[in-house]
């Protein structure tokens, strides 16, 4: 084979969602939309490409994302652009640009692909999908509780709530973190021989992230480190207390994880993750927190924001693993046509069916074929019924209806009677 005729493959870590998988995606996406609508959240659609500067300024230079995971390239005019690695920055950029944050409150969501150059493995891809939920303009802990309840409701709807643990922490204010940071650096310096290479680097740039280490050898060291909870001021403490009181009142279970710091720098006060141990190392399905400070960092006025991002692939793996969702079939009726007059009549009848029963999923056999081969395709389609139009039916302007999954006699019916039959027989899904 000539070299240039070799098949081209997808980029490593970037996956196709094949037709057999899309019904599950659609089911989960619809469940998400239903829950978001029950809380009156609105969708926002954002560009996939943003100026590189946006991510550098928001996510922070010394984070995994900006240091090594971004897909950055020069536009033809020399501007540095980046495929979005996450949605928070772009959402805030859009809201600032369109003046949506001026004395207003917003509850927003978006769903789409994100890009990070990471080592591909189960639950970690280079193109992956996130649902992002962002709220603006609300300072109180009640909105923190609301977005947690929204997540909890979604897990219930999808039948996976038993396997997700809510972990909660408070990161306090910038000032409180600064005091804590010094204590933490002091502690780690006293045990410097136990730090791995990554942690040594973070010790100067971003020591809180050492707490986020995935290195088991450092587990004990991290567990014995000072806790940020002990450095919170009154306001941060009471915010956290109000949140946990609400969750208690609503029966939402959570675990306090004082080592939860999140990968990104812009969080303060409430942070949380929903974690499962069903998916191996990539166990965080959903992560979020309050990021009031980011708004000023991106040129806005002092304001309030809290949100979360949910990894769709991890969510889908969990749903597939745990929940017995039966995804709607894609074909209700398969139409078999043999002969040129039958082909014409069939098309006319098919359009009448679609006029009269819009939700019915009707697949018309195209590309001819014998009765036998068309029946095979009908069977494979999963449809419970076949409509058959042969020479006789075409001549008499009627159709035969056959049960494909049940022992029942075949019937020959007028167009009107056949439409009535389909209307009553098929629980249109
Ligand atoms: P991790 O610690 O697993 O790298 P993260 O802190 O980088 O996660 P966030 O930026 O908080 O992740 O993104 C929110 C969610 O998006 C994650 O909890 C996860 O479910 C999902 N996610 C993040 N990166 C990837 C990826 N490369 N592939 C698939 N899903 C991802
Ligand atoms: Mg990451």
CSV table of C-alpha atoms and ligand atoms in Angstrom, one decimal:
chain,number,residue,atom,x,y,z
A,1,UNK,CA,0.0,0.0,0.0
A,2,UNK,CA,1.3,3.4,-0.9
A,3,UNK,CA,2.3,5.4,2.2
A,4,UNK,CA,-0.1,8.2,1.7
A,5,UNK,CA,-3.1,5.9,1.5
A,6,UNK,CA,-2.7,4.8,5.1
A,7,UNK,CA,-5.7,5.5,7.3
A,8,UNK,CA,-5.4,8.5,9.5
A,9,UNK,CA,-6.2,8.0,13.2
A,10,UNK,CA,-7.6,10.4,15.8
A,11,UNK,CA,-5.2,12.4,18.0
A,12,UNK,CA,-4.0,10.5,21.1
A,13,UNK,CA,-6.3,11.1,24.1
A,14,UNK,CA,-9.1,12.5,21.9
A,15,UNK,CA,-12.0,10.2,21.5
A,16,UNK,CA,-14.9,9.6,19.2
A,17,UNK,CA,-18.3,9.0,20.8
A,18,UNK,CA,-19.7,6.3,18.5
A,19,UNK,CA,-23.4,6.0,17.7
A,20,UNK,CA,-23.9,3.1,20.1
A,21,UNK,CA,-22.7,5.3,23.0
A,22,UNK,CA,-24.6,8.5,22.1
A,23,UNK,CA,-27.9,7.4,23.6
A,24,UNK,CA,-26.3,7.2,27.0
A,25,UNK,CA,-24.7,10.6,26.6
A,26,UNK,CA,-28.0,12.0,25.5
A,27,UNK,CA,-29.8,10.4,28.5
A,28,UNK,CA,-27.3,11.8,30.9
A,29,UNK,CA,-27.3,15.3,29.2
A,30,UNK,CA,-31.1,15.4,29.4
A,31,UNK,CA,-31.0,14.5,33.1
A,32,UNK,CA,-28.5,17.3,33.7
A,33,UNK,CA,-30.7,19.8,31.8
A,34,UNK,CA,-33.8,18.7,33.7
A,35,UNK,CA,-32.1,19.2,37.1
A,36,UNK,CA,-30.5,22.5,36.1
A,37,UNK,CA,-33.9,23.8,34.9
A,38,UNK,CA,-35.5,22.7,38.2
A,39,UNK,CA,-33.1,25.2,39.9
A,40,UNK,CA,-33.7,27.8,37.1
A,41,UNK,CA,-30.1,27.9,35.8
A,42,UNK,CA,-29.6,29.3,32.3
A,43,UNK,CA,-27.2,28.0,29.6
A,44,UNK,CA,-24.4,30.1,28.2
A,45,UNK,CA,-22.4,29.1,25.1
A,46,UNK,CA,-18.8,30.1,24.9
A,47,UNK,CA,-15.9,29.9,22.4
A,48,UNK,CA,-13.6,27.0,22.6
A,49,UNK,CA,-10.6,29.2,21.8
A,50,UNK,CA,-9.6,32.1,24.1
A,51,UNK,CA,-6.5,34.4,24.3
A,52,UNK,CA,-3.7,32.5,26.2
A,53,UNK,CA,-3.4,35.5,28.5
A,54,UNK,CA,-6.9,34.8,29.9
A,55,UNK,CA,-5.8,31.4,31.3
A,56,UNK,CA,-2.4,32.6,32.5
A,57,UNK,CA,-4.1,35.4,34.4
A,58,UNK,CA,-7.0,33.4,35.9
A,59,UNK,CA,-5.6,29.9,36.5
A,60,UNK,CA,-2.1,31.1,37.6
A,61,UNK,CA,1.3,30.6,36.1
A,62,UNK,CA,2.4,28.0,38.6
A,63,UNK,CA,-0.3,25.4,38.1
A,64,UNK,CA,-0.2,22.1,36.2
A,65,UNK,CA,-2.6,23.4,33.7
A,66,UNK,CA,-0.6,26.5,32.7
A,67,UNK,CA,2.8,25.0,33.2
A,68,UNK,CA,2.4,21.9,31.1
A,69,UNK,CA,-1.2,21.1,29.9
A,70,UNK,CA,-2.3,23.8,27.6
A,71,UNK,CA,-2.8,23.5,23.9
A,72,UNK,CA,-1.4,26.9,22.9
A,73,UNK,CA,-0.6,28.1,19.3
A,74,UNK,CA,-0.1,31.3,17.4
A,75,UNK,CA,-2.9,32.6,15.3
A,76,UNK,CA,-2.0,33.7,11.8
A,77,UNK,CA,-1.6,37.2,13.0
A,78,UNK,CA,0.7,36.2,15.8
A,79,UNK,CA,-1.8,36.3,18.7
A,80,UNK,CA,-1.2,33.6,21.2
A,81,UNK,CA,-4.4,31.5,21.5
A,82,UNK,CA,-5.3,28.5,23.7
A,83,UNK,CA,-7.9,25.7,23.4
A,84,UNK,CA,-9.8,26.1,26.7
A,85,UNK,CA,-8.5,23.8,29.4
A,86,UNK,CA,-11.6,24.7,31.6
A,87,UNK,CA,-14.6,26.9,31.4
A,88,UNK,CA,-14.6,29.2,34.4
A,89,UNK,CA,-12.3,31.8,33.0
A,90,UNK,CA,-14.1,32.0,29.6
A,91,UNK,CA,-17.5,32.3,31.3
A,92,UNK,CA,-16.3,35.1,33.5
A,93,UNK,CA,-14.6,36.8,30.6
A,94,UNK,CA,-17.9,36.7,28.6
A,95,UNK,CA,-20.0,38.0,31.5
A,96,UNK,CA,-17.5,40.9,32.2
A,97,UNK,CA,-17.3,41.7,28.5
A,98,UNK,CA,-21.1,41.9,28.2
A,99,UNK,CA,-21.7,43.8,31.4
A,100,UNK,CA,-23.7,41.0,33.0
A,101,UNK,CA,-22.1,41.3,36.4
A,102,UNK,CA,-23.2,44.8,37.2
A,103,UNK,CA,-25.6,44.6,40.1
A,104,UNK,CA,-26.9,41.4,38.8
A,105,UNK,CA,-27.2,37.8,39.9
A,106,UNK,CA,-26.6,34.9,37.6
A,107,UNK,CA,-26.9,31.1,37.7
A,108,UNK,CA,-25.3,29.7,34.5
A,109,UNK,CA,-24.2,26.5,33.0
A,110,UNK,CA,-22.3,25.2,29.9
A,111,UNK,CA,-21.4,21.8,28.6
A,112,UNK,CA,-18.6,21.2,26.1
A,113,UNK,CA,-15.1,19.9,25.3
A,114,UNK,CA,-12.0,21.0,27.3
A,115,UNK,CA,-8.4,20.3,26.3
A,116,UNK,CA,-5.4,19.4,28.4
A,117,UNK,CA,-2.2,17.8,27.3
A,118,UNK,CA,-2.1,15.1,30.0
A,119,UNK,CA,-0.9,11.5,29.9
A,120,UNK,CA,-4.0,9.7,28.6
A,121,UNK,CA,-5.4,6.9,30.8
A,122,UNK,CA,-8.8,5.8,32.0
A,123,UNK,CA,-10.8,8.8,33.1
A,124,UNK,CA,-8.1,11.2,31.9
A,125,UNK,CA,-8.1,12.4,28.3
A,126,UNK,CA,-6.7,15.2,26.2
A,127,UNK,CA,-10.1,16.2,24.9
A,128,UNK,CA,-12.8,15.7,27.6
A,129,UNK,CA,-16.3,17.1,28.3
A,130,UNK,CA,-17.2,19.1,31.3
A,131,UNK,CA,-20.5,20.4,32.6
A,132,UNK,CA,-19.7,23.8,34.2
A,133,UNK,CA,-22.0,25.5,36.6
A,134,UNK,CA,-21.2,29.1,37.6
A,135,UNK,CA,-23.1,31.6,39.8
A,136,UNK,CA,-22.3,35.3,40.3
A,137,UNK,CA,-23.3,38.0,42.7
A,138,UNK,CA,-24.2,35.9,45.7
A,139,UNK,CA,-22.0,36.1,48.9
A,140,UNK,CA,-24.0,34.0,51.3
A,141,UNK,CA,-23.5,30.3,52.1
A,142,UNK,CA,-27.0,29.5,50.8
A,143,UNK,CA,-25.9,29.5,47.2
A,144,UNK,CA,-23.0,27.2,48.2
A,145,UNK,CA,-25.6,24.9,49.6
A,146,UNK,CA,-27.8,25.2,46.5
A,147,UNK,CA,-25.1,24.1,44.0
A,148,UNK,CA,-24.2,21.2,46.3
A,149,UNK,CA,-27.9,20.2,46.4
A,150,UNK,CA,-28.1,20.4,42.7
A,151,UNK,CA,-25.3,17.9,42.4
A,152,UNK,CA,-26.8,15.6,44.9
A,153,UNK,CA,-30.2,15.7,43.0
A,154,UNK,CA,-28.4,14.8,39.8
A,155,UNK,CA,-26.7,11.8,41.4
A,156,UNK,CA,-30.1,10.6,42.7
A,157,UNK,CA,-31.6,11.0,39.3
A,158,UNK,CA,-28.9,9.0,37.7
A,159,UNK,CA,-28.9,6.3,40.4
A,160,UNK,CA,-25.3,6.8,41.5
A,161,UNK,CA,-25.7,8.7,44.8
A,162,UNK,CA,-24.5,5.7,47.0
A,163,UNK,CA,-21.1,5.7,45.4
A,164,UNK,CA,-20.2,9.4,45.6
A,165,UNK,CA,-18.8,11.0,48.7
A,166,UNK,CA,-19.0,14.7,49.2
A,167,UNK,CA,-15.7,16.2,50.6
A,168,UNK,CA,-15.8,19.7,52.0
A,169,UNK,CA,-13.2,22.2,53.1
A,170,UNK,CA,-12.8,25.9,53.6
A,171,UNK,CA,-9.8,27.8,52.2
A,172,UNK,CA,-10.6,31.0,54.1
A,173,UNK,CA,-9.5,34.3,52.7
A,174,UNK,CA,-6.3,35.4,51.0
A,175,UNK,CA,-5.0,36.9,54.2
A,176,UNK,CA,-5.8,33.8,56.2
A,177,UNK,CA,-4.2,31.6,53.6
A,178,UNK,CA,-1.0,33.8,53.7
A,179,UNK,CA,-0.6,33.2,57.4
A,180,UNK,CA,-1.3,29.5,57.0
A,181,UNK,CA,1.1,29.3,54.0
A,182,UNK,CA,4.0,30.5,56.2
A,183,UNK,CA,3.2,27.8,58.8
A,184,UNK,CA,3.0,25.2,56.1
A,185,UNK,CA,6.3,26.1,54.6
A,186,UNK,CA,7.9,26.1,58.0
A,187,UNK,CA,6.5,22.6,58.6
A,188,UNK,CA,7.6,21.2,55.2
A,189,UNK,CA,11.1,22.8,55.6
A,190,UNK,CA,11.5,20.9,58.8
A,191,UNK,CA,10.8,17.7,56.9
A,192,UNK,CA,12.4,18.6,53.7
A,193,UNK,CA,14.1,15.2,53.2
A,194,UNK,CA,10.7,13.6,52.8
A,195,UNK,CA,9.5,15.9,50.0
A,196,UNK,CA,9.4,14.6,46.4
A,197,UNK,CA,10.6,16.5,43.4
A,198,UNK,CA,7.2,18.1,42.6
A,199,UNK,CA,6.7,19.1,46.2
A,200,UNK,CA,10.2,20.7,46.4
A,201,UNK,CA,9.3,22.8,43.4
A,202,UNK,CA,5.9,23.7,44.9
A,203,UNK,CA,7.4,24.6,48.3
A,204,UNK,CA,8.4,28.0,46.9
A,205,UNK,CA,5.7,28.6,44.3
A,206,UNK,CA,2.5,27.2,45.7
A,207,UNK,CA,3.0,25.2,48.9
A,208,UNK,CA,-0.7,24.5,49.5
A,209,UNK,CA,-0.7,22.3,46.4
A,210,UNK,CA,1.7,19.9,48.2
A,211,UNK,CA,-1.4,18.9,50.2
A,212,UNK,CA,-2.9,17.8,46.9
A,213,UNK,CA,-0.1,15.3,46.2
A,214,UNK,CA,-1.0,11.9,44.8
A,215,UNK,CA,2.3,10.4,46.0
A,216,UNK,CA,1.5,7.7,48.6
A,217,UNK,CA,5.0,8.1,50.1
A,218,UNK,CA,4.0,11.5,51.3
A,219,UNK,CA,0.7,10.6,52.8
A,220,UNK,CA,1.8,10.6,56.4
A,221,UNK,CA,3.7,13.8,56.1
A,222,UNK,CA,0.7,15.6,54.6
A,223,UNK,CA,-1.7,14.2,57.2
A,224,UNK,CA,0.4,15.6,60.0
A,225,UNK,CA,0.7,19.0,58.4
A,226,UNK,CA,-1.0,22.0,60.1
A,227,UNK,CA,-4.6,22.4,59.2
A,228,UNK,CA,-6.0,25.5,57.5
A,229,UNK,CA,-9.2,25.2,59.5
A,230,UNK,CA,-7.2,26.4,62.6
A,231,UNK,CA,-6.3,29.6,60.8
A,232,UNK,CA,-9.7,30.7,59.7
A,233,UNK,CA,-11.1,34.0,60.9
A,234,UNK,CA,-14.6,34.6,62.2
A,235,UNK,CA,-16.3,35.4,58.9
A,236,UNK,CA,-14.8,32.3,57.1
A,237,UNK,CA,-15.7,30.1,60.1
A,238,UNK,CA,-19.3,31.3,60.2
A,239,UNK,CA,-19.7,31.0,56.4
A,240,UNK,CA,-18.6,27.4,56.7
A,241,UNK,CA,-20.8,26.7,59.7
A,242,UNK,CA,-23.9,28.1,57.9
A,243,UNK,CA,-23.2,25.8,55.0
A,244,UNK,CA,-22.7,22.7,57.0
A,245,UNK,CA,-25.8,23.5,59.1
A,246,UNK,CA,-27.9,23.7,55.9
A,247,UNK,CA,-26.4,20.4,54.6
A,248,UNK,CA,-27.2,18.8,58.0
A,249,UNK,CA,-30.7,20.1,58.0
A,250,UNK,CA,-31.2,18.6,54.5
A,251,UNK,CA,-29.6,15.3,55.3
A,252,UNK,CA,-26.7,15.7,52.8
A,253,UNK,CA,-23.8,13.7,54.0
A,254,UNK,CA,-20.3,15.1,53.7
A,255,UNK,CA,-16.8,14.5,55.0
A,256,UNK,CA,-14.6,17.3,56.2
A,257,UNK,CA,-11.3,17.0,54.2
A,258,UNK,CA,-8.9,19.6,55.5
A,259,UNK,CA,-6.4,18.6,52.8
A,260,UNK,CA,-8.7,19.5,50.0
A,261,UNK,CA,-7.1,22.5,48.3
A,262,UNK,CA,-8.1,22.1,44.6
A,263,UNK,CA,-5.6,22.4,41.8
A,264,UNK,CA,-6.3,26.1,41.0
A,265,UNK,CA,-5.2,29.1,42.8
A,266,UNK,CA,-8.3,31.3,42.7
A,267,UNK,CA,-10.5,29.5,45.2
A,268,UNK,CA,-11.4,30.9,48.7
A,269,UNK,CA,-13.8,29.8,51.4
A,270,UNK,CA,-15.9,26.8,50.3
A,271,UNK,CA,-14.3,24.1,48.2
A,272,UNK,CA,-15.7,20.7,47.6
A,273,UNK,CA,-15.3,17.5,45.6
A,274,UNK,CA,-17.5,14.5,44.9
A,275,UNK,CA,-15.3,11.5,44.9
A,276,UNK,CA,-15.9,7.8,44.2
A,277,UNK,CA,-13.7,4.8,44.7
A,278,UNK,CA,-15.4,2.9,41.8
A,279,UNK,CA,-13.2,4.4,39.1
A,280,UNK,CA,-9.6,3.8,40.3
A,281,UNK,CA,-7.2,6.6,40.5
A,282,UNK,CA,-9.4,9.1,38.6
A,283,UNK,CA,-12.0,9.2,41.3
A,284,UNK,CA,-13.0,12.9,41.4
A,285,UNK,CA,-16.2,13.3,39.3
A,286,UNK,CA,-17.1,16.8,40.2
A,287,UNK,CA,-15.1,19.6,41.9
A,288,UNK,CA,-15.9,23.2,42.7
A,289,UNK,CA,-15.7,26.1,45.1
A,290,UNK,CA,-16.0,29.8,45.7
A,291,UNK,CA,-13.8,32.1,43.7
A,292,UNK,CA,-14.8,35.6,44.6
A,293,UNK,CA,-11.3,36.9,44.0
A,294,UNK,CA,-11.1,35.9,40.4
A,295,UNK,CA,-13.5,38.6,39.2
A,296,UNK,CA,-11.2,41.4,40.2
A,297,UNK,CA,-8.2,39.5,38.9
A,298,UNK,CA,-9.9,39.5,35.5
A,299,UNK,CA,-10.6,43.3,35.6
A,300,UNK,CA,-14.1,43.3,37.2
A,301,UNK,CA,-15.3,44.9,40.4
A,302,UNK,CA,-15.4,43.2,43.7
A,303,UNK,CA,-18.0,40.5,43.4
A,304,UNK,CA,-18.9,37.0,44.4
A,305,UNK,CA,-18.8,33.7,42.5
A,306,UNK,CA,-19.1,30.0,43.2
A,307,UNK,CA,-19.3,27.1,40.8
A,308,UNK,CA,-18.3,23.6,39.9
A,309,UNK,CA,-17.1,21.5,37.0
A,310,UNK,CA,-18.2,17.9,36.4
A,311,UNK,CA,-16.2,15.5,34.2
A,312,UNK,CA,-18.7,13.9,31.8
A,313,UNK,CA,-16.6,10.8,30.9
A,314,UNK,CA,-16.1,10.0,34.6
A,315,UNK,CA,-19.8,10.5,35.3
A,316,UNK,CA,-20.8,8.3,32.4
A,317,UNK,CA,-18.4,5.5,33.5
A,318,UNK,CA,-20.1,5.6,36.9
A,319,UNK,CA,-23.6,5.6,35.4
A,320,UNK,CA,-22.6,2.7,33.1
A,321,UNK,CA,-21.1,0.8,36.1
A,322,UNK,CA,-23.8,1.3,38.7
A,323,UNK,CA,-27.1,2.2,37.2
A,324,UNK,CA,-29.4,0.1,35.1
A,325,UNK,CA,-30.6,2.9,32.9
A,326,UNK,CA,-32.5,1.5,29.9
A,327,UNK,CA,-31.7,3.8,27.1
A,328,UNK,CA,-34.6,4.5,24.7
A,329,UNK,CA,-34.6,2.4,21.5
A,330,UNK,CA,-33.8,4.3,18.3
A,331,UNK,CA,-36.2,2.5,15.9
A,332,UNK,CA,-39.9,1.8,16.6
A,333,UNK,CA,-40.9,0.8,13.1
A,334,UNK,CA,-38.8,-0.5,10.2
A,335,UNK,CA,-40.3,-0.1,6.8
A,336,UNK,CA,-39.6,-2.8,4.1
A,337,UNK,CA,-40.3,-1.9,0.5
A,338,UNK,CA,-39.9,-4.3,-2.4
A,339,UNK,CA,-40.5,-3.1,-6.0
A,340,UNK,CA,-40.4,0.3,-7.6
A,341,UNK,CA,-44.1,1.2,-7.0
A,342,UNK,CA,-43.8,0.0,-3.4
A,343,UNK,CA,-40.7,2.2,-2.9
A,344,UNK,CA,-42.7,5.2,-4.0
A,345,UNK,CA,-45.8,4.4,-2.0
A,346,UNK,CA,-43.7,3.6,1.0
A,347,UNK,CA,-42.1,7.1,1.0
A,348,UNK,CA,-45.6,8.7,0.7
A,349,UNK,CA,-46.9,6.6,3.6
A,350,UNK,CA,-43.8,7.2,5.7
A,351,UNK,CA,-44.3,11.0,5.5
A,352,UNK,CA,-47.9,10.6,6.5
A,353,UNK,CA,-46.9,8.6,9.6
A,354,UNK,CA,-44.4,11.3,10.5
A,355,UNK,CA,-47.1,14.0,10.1
A,356,UNK,CA,-49.5,12.1,12.3
A,357,UNK,CA,-47.2,10.6,14.9
A,358,UNK,CA,-44.2,12.9,15.3
A,359,UNK,CA,-42.5,11.1,18.2
A,360,UNK,CA,-42.5,7.7,16.4
A,361,UNK,CA,-39.1,6.6,15.2
A,362,UNK,CA,-39.5,5.3,11.7
A,363,UNK,CA,-36.7,3.9,9.6
A,364,UNK,CA,-37.3,3.3,5.9
A,365,UNK,CA,-35.1,0.7,4.3
A,366,UNK,CA,-33.1,2.4,1.5
A,367,UNK,CA,-31.0,0.7,-1.1
A,368,UNK,CA,-33.6,-1.9,-2.0
A,369,UNK,CA,-32.8,-5.6,-1.3
A,370,UNK,CA,-34.9,-8.8,-1.2
A,371,UNK,CA,-37.6,-9.3,1.5
A,372,UNK,CA,-35.2,-11.7,3.3
A,373,UNK,CA,-32.3,-9.2,3.5
A,374,UNK,CA,-34.6,-6.3,4.5
A,375,UNK,CA,-36.2,-8.5,7.2
A,376,UNK,CA,-32.7,-9.2,8.6
A,377,UNK,CA,-32.0,-5.4,8.8
A,378,UNK,CA,-35.4,-4.9,10.4
A,379,UNK,CA,-34.6,-7.5,13.0
A,380,UNK,CA,-31.2,-5.9,13.7
A,381,UNK,CA,-32.7,-2.5,14.1
A,382,UNK,CA,-34.3,-3.5,17.3
A,383,UNK,CA,-37.7,-2.3,16.1
A,384,UNK,CA,-40.8,-4.1,17.5
A,385,UNK,CA,-42.7,-3.6,14.3
A,386,UNK,CA,-42.2,-3.8,10.6
A,387,UNK,CA,-44.3,-2.2,7.9
A,388,UNK,CA,-44.2,-4.2,4.7
A,389,UNK,CA,-45.0,-2.9,1.3
A,390,UNK,CA,-44.7,-5.3,-1.6
A,391,UNK,CA,-46.3,-5.3,-5.1
A,392,UNK,CA,-49.8,-6.2,-3.8
A,393,UNK,CA,-49.8,-3.6,-1.0
A,394,UNK,CA,-48.5,-1.0,-3.5
A,395,UNK,CA,-51.3,-1.8,-5.9
A,396,UNK,CA,-54.0,-1.7,-3.2
A,397,UNK,CA,-52.6,1.3,-1.4
A,398,UNK,CA,-52.4,-0.5,1.9
A,399,UNK,CA,-49.6,-1.9,4.1
A,400,UNK,CA,-48.9,-5.1,6.1
A,401,UNK,CA,-47.9,-4.8,9.7
A,402,UNK,CA,-45.7,-7.4,11.3
A,403,UNK,CA,-44.8,-8.0,14.9
A,404,UNK,CA,-41.1,-8.6,15.0
A,405,UNK,CA,-40.7,-9.6,18.7
A,406,UNK,CA,-44.0,-11.4,19.4
A,407,UNK,CA,-45.9,-14.3,17.9
A,408,UNK,CA,-48.9,-12.5,16.4
A,409,UNK,CA,-50.6,-12.7,13.0
A,410,UNK,CA,-49.5,-10.3,10.3
A,411,UNK,CA,-52.3,-7.8,9.3
A,412,UNK,CA,-53.0,-5.9,6.2
A,413,UNK,CA,-54.4,-2.5,6.8
A,414,UNK,CA,-55.4,0.7,5.0
A,415,UNK,CA,-53.0,3.7,5.6
A,416,UNK,CA,-55.5,5.3,8.1
A,417,UNK,CA,-56.0,2.0,9.9
A,418,UNK,CA,-52.2,1.4,10.0
A,419,UNK,CA,-51.6,4.8,11.5
A,420,UNK,CA,-54.2,4.1,14.2
A,421,UNK,CA,-52.7,0.8,14.9
A,422,UNK,CA,-49.2,2.2,15.3
A,423,UNK,CA,-50.6,5.0,17.5
A,424,UNK,CA,-52.3,2.5,19.9
A,425,UNK,CA,-49.8,-0.4,19.8
A,426,UNK,CA,-46.5,1.5,20.3
A,427,UNK,CA,-45.8,3.1,23.6
A,428,UNK,CA,-43.9,5.9,21.7
A,429,UNK,CA,-40.8,6.5,23.8
B,1,LIG,P1,-7.4,15.8,38.6
B,1,LIG,O1,-6.9,16.0,39.9
B,1,LIG,O2,-8.1,14.5,38.3
B,1,LIG,O3,-6.4,16.1,37.5
B,1,LIG,P2,-8.3,18.5,38.2
B,1,LIG,O4,-8.3,19.1,39.6
B,1,LIG,O5,-7.3,18.8,37.2
B,1,LIG,O6,-8.5,16.9,38.3
B,1,LIG,P3,-10.6,20.2,37.5
B,1,LIG,O7,-9.8,21.2,36.8
B,1,LIG,O8,-11.2,20.5,38.8
B,1,LIG,O9,-9.8,18.8,37.6
B,1,LIG,O10,-11.8,19.6,36.6
B,1,LIG,C1,-13.1,19.2,37.1
B,1,LIG,C2,-13.4,17.8,36.7
B,1,LIG,O11,-13.1,17.6,35.3
B,1,LIG,C3,-12.5,16.7,37.3
B,1,LIG,O12,-13.0,16.4,38.6
B,1,LIG,C4,-12.7,15.6,36.4
B,1,LIG,O13,-13.9,14.9,36.6
B,1,LIG,C5,-12.7,16.3,35.1
B,1,LIG,N1,-11.4,16.3,34.4
B,1,LIG,C6,-10.4,17.1,34.6
B,1,LIG,N2,-9.3,16.8,33.8
B,1,LIG,C7,-9.7,15.7,33.0
B,1,LIG,C8,-9.2,15.0,32.0
B,1,LIG,N3,-7.9,15.2,31.5
B,1,LIG,N4,-9.9,14.0,31.4
B,1,LIG,C9,-11.2,13.7,31.8
B,1,LIG,N5,-11.8,14.4,32.8
B,1,LIG,C10,-11.1,15.4,33.4
B,2,LIG,MG1,-5.6,17.8,36.5
